[in-house]
mmCIF file of C-alpha atoms in Angstrom:
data_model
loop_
_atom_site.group_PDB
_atom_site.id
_atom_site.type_symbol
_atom_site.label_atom_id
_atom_site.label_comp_id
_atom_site.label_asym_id
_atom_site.label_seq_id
_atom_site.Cartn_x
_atom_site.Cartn_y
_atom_site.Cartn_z
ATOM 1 C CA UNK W 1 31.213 -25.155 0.209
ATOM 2 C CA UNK W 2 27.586 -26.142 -0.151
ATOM 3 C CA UNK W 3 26.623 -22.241 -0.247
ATOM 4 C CA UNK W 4 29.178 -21.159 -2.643
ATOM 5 C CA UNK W 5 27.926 -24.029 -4.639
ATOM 6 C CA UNK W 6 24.255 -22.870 -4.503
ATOM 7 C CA UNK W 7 25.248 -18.987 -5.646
ATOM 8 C CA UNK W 8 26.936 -20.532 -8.473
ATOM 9 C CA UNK W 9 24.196 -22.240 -9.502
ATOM 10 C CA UNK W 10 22.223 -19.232 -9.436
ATOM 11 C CA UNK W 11 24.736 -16.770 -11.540
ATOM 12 C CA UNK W 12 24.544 -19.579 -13.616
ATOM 13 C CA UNK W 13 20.204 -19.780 -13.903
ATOM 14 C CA UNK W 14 20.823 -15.804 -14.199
ATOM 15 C CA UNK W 15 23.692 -15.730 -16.885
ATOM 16 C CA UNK W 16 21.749 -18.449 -18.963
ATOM 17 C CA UNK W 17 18.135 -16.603 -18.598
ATOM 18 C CA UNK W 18 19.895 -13.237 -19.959
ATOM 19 C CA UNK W 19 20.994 -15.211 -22.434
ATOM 20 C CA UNK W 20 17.759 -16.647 -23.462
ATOM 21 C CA UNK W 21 16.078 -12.964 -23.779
ATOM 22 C CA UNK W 22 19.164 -11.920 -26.058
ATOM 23 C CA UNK W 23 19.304 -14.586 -28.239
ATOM 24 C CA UNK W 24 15.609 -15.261 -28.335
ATOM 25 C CA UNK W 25 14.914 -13.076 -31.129
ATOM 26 C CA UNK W 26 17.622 -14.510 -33.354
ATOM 27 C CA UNK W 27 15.802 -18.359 -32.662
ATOM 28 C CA UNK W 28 12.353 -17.042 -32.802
ATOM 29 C CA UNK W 29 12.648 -16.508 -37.148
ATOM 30 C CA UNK W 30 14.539 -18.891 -39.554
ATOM 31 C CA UNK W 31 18.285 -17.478 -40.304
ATOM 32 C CA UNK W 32 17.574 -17.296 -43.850
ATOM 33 C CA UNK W 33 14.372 -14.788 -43.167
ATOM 34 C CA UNK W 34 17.164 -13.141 -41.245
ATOM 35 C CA UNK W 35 19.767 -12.696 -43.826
ATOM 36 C CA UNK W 36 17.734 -12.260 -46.727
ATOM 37 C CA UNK W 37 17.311 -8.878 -45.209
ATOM 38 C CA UNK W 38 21.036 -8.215 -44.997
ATOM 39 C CA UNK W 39 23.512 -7.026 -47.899
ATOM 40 C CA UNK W 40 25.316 -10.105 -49.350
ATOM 41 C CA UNK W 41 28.451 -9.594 -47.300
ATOM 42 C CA UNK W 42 26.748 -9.061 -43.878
ATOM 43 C CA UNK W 43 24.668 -12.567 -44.975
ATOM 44 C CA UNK W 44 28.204 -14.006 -45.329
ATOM 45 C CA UNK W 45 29.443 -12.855 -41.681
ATOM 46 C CA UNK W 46 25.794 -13.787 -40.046
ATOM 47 C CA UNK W 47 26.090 -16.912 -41.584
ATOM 48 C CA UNK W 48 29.782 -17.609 -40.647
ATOM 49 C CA UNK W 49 28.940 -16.237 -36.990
ATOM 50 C CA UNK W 50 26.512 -18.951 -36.387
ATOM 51 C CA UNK W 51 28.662 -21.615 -37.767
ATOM 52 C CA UNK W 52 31.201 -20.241 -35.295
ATOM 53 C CA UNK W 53 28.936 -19.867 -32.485
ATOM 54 C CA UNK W 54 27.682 -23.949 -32.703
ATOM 55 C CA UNK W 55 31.714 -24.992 -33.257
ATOM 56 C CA UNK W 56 32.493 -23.126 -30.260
ATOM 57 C CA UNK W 57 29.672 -24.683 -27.947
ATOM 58 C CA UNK W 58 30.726 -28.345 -29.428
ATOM 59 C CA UNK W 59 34.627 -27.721 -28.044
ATOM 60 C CA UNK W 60 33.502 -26.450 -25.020
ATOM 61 C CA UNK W 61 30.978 -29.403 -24.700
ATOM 62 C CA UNK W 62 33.772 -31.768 -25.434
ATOM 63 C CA UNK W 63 36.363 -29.875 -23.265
ATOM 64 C CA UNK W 64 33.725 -30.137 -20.063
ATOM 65 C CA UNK W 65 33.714 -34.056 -20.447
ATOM 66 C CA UNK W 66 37.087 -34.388 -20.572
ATOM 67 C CA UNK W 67 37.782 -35.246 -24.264
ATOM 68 C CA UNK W 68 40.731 -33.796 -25.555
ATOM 69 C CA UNK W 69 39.342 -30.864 -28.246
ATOM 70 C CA UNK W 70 43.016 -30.112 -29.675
ATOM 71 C CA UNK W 71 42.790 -33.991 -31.058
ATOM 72 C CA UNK W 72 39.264 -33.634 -31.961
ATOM 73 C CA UNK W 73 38.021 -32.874 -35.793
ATOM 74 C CA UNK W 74 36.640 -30.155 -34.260
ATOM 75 C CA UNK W 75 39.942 -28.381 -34.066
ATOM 76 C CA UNK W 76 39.961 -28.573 -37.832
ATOM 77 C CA UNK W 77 36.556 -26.848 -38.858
ATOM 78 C CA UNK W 78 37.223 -24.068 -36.203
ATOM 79 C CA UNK W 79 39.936 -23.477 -38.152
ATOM 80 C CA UNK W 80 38.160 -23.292 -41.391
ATOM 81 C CA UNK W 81 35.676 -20.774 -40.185
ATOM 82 C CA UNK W 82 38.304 -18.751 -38.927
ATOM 83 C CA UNK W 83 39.373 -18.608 -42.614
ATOM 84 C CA UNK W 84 36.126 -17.882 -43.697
ATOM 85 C CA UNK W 85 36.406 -15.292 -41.255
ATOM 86 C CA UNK W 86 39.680 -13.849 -43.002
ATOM 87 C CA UNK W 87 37.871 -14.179 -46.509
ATOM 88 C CA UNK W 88 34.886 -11.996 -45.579
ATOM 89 C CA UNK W 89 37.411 -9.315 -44.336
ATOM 90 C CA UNK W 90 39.644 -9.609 -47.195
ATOM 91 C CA UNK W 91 36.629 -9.168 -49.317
ATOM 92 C CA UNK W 92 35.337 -6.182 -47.229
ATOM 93 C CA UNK W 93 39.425 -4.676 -47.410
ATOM 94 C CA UNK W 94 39.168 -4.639 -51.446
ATOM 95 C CA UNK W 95 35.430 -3.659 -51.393
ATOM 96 C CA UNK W 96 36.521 -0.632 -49.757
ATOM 97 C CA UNK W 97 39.704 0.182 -51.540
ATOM 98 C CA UNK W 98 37.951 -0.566 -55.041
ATOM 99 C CA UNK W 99 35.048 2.032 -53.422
ATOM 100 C CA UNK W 100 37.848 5.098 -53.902
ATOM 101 C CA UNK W 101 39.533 4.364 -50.091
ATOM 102 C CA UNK W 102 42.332 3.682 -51.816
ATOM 103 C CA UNK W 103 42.577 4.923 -55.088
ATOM 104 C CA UNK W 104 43.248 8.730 -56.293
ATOM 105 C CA UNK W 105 44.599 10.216 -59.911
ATOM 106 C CA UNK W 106 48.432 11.579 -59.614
ATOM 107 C CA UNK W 107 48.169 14.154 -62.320
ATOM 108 C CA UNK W 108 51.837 15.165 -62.428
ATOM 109 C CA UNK W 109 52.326 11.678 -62.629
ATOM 110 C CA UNK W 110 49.971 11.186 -65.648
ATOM 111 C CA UNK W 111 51.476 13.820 -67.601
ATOM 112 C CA UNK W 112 54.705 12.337 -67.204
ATOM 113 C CA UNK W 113 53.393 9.106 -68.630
ATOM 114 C CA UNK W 114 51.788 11.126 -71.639
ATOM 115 C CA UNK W 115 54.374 13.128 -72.267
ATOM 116 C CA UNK W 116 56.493 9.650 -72.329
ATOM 117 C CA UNK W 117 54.561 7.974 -74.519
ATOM 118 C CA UNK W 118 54.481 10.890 -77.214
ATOM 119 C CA UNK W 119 57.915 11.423 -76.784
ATOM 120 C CA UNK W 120 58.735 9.843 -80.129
ATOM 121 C CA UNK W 121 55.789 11.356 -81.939
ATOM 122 C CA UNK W 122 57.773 13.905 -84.726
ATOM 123 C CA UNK W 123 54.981 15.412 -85.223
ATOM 124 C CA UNK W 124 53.707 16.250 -81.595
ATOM 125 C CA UNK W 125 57.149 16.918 -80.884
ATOM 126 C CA UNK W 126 57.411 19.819 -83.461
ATOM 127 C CA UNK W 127 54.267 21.251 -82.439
ATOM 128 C CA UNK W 128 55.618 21.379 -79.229
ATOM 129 C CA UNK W 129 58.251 23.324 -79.962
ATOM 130 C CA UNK W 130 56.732 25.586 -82.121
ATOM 131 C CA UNK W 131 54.306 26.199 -79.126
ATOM 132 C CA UNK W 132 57.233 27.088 -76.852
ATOM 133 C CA UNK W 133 58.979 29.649 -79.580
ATOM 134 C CA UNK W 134 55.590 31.296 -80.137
ATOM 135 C CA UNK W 135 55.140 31.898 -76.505
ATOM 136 C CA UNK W 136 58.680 32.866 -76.449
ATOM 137 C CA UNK W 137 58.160 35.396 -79.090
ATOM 138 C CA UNK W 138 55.008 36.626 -77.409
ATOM 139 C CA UNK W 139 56.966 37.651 -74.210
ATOM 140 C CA UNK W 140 59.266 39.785 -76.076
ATOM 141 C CA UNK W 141 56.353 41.808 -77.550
ATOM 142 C CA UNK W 142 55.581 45.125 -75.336
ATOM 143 C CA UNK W 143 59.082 45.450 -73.648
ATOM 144 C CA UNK W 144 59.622 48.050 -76.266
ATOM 145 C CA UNK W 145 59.151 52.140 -77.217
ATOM 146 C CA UNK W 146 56.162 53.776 -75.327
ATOM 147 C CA UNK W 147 54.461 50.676 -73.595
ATOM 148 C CA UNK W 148 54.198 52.075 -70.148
#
C-alpha cells in the first residue's frame, strides 16, 4: 500500500512539473501583453479560457474537501462562462457566414424578382414585347429564295 502510495506521489511531482514547463510561459507575461497581440475574438476566447481554467480548479478544490460544488455559487459562474463560451462561437458562426460562407447571388432567382417588380410597368412591358416580335421577325428573315 505504502509503495503504491509513493509512485503516486511521484506521477503526481511528474504530472505537476510538466505542467509547470507548459504553462510557464503563459504566467511568465501579464495576460493583457498576451492578448493585445491576438485579434479581438481570439482575446475574447483567451480571456474566457482563463476564467474557465481558475472556475474549474476552485470546484475541484472544493470537491477534494468534501464541500458539495453542485450547491456551491460556483456552479452558477461555470455556467456563465460556458455561455460566454456559446457567445464567442455564435459570434465566430455569423463572422463566418457574413465573410461569404454562407451567402451566394441566385441569379434566376433575381430575375424573377425583377421581372416581378416591373411586371406592372406599361411601359417596360411594351418594350418587352416589341423586343420579342422584332426578334420574331428577325428569325423569319433568310428562310427564303436563294439563301443557301
Amino acid at each position: 500500500m505504502e509503495a503504491d502510495l509513493k509512485s503516486l506521489l511521484e506521477d503526481l511531482t511528474d504530472h505537476v512539473d510538466d505542467l509547470t514547463e507548459t504553462i510557464d510561459p503563459l504566467l511568465s507575461t501579464p495576460l493583457s501583453a498576451t492578448a493585445s497581440k491576438l485579434p479581438v475574438v481570439d482575446q475574447a476566447k483567451l480571456y474566457v479560457l482563463h476564467v474557465y481554467a481558475l472556475e474549474s480548479l476552485l470546484f475541484s478544490y472544493l470537491r477534494l474537501n468534501g464541500i458539495k460544488a453542485k450547491d456551491h455559487p460556483i456552479m452558477r459562474e461555470l455556467a456563465r462562462v460556458r455561455q460566454y463560451v456559446t457567445k464567442i462561437k455564435d459570434a465566430e458562426d455569423n463572422a463566418a457566414w457574413q465573410n461569404g460562407a454562407g451567402l451566394h447571388l441566385d441569379k434566376e432567382a433575381a430575375g424573377r424578382f425583377i421581372k416581378a417588380a416591373l411586371a406592372g410597368n406599361e411601359r417596360i412591358d411594351r418594350l418587352e414585347r416589341e423586343k420579342e416580335k422584332g426578334k420574331a421577325k428577325g428569325k423569319g428573315k433568310g428562310k427564303g429564295k436563294g439563301n443557301w
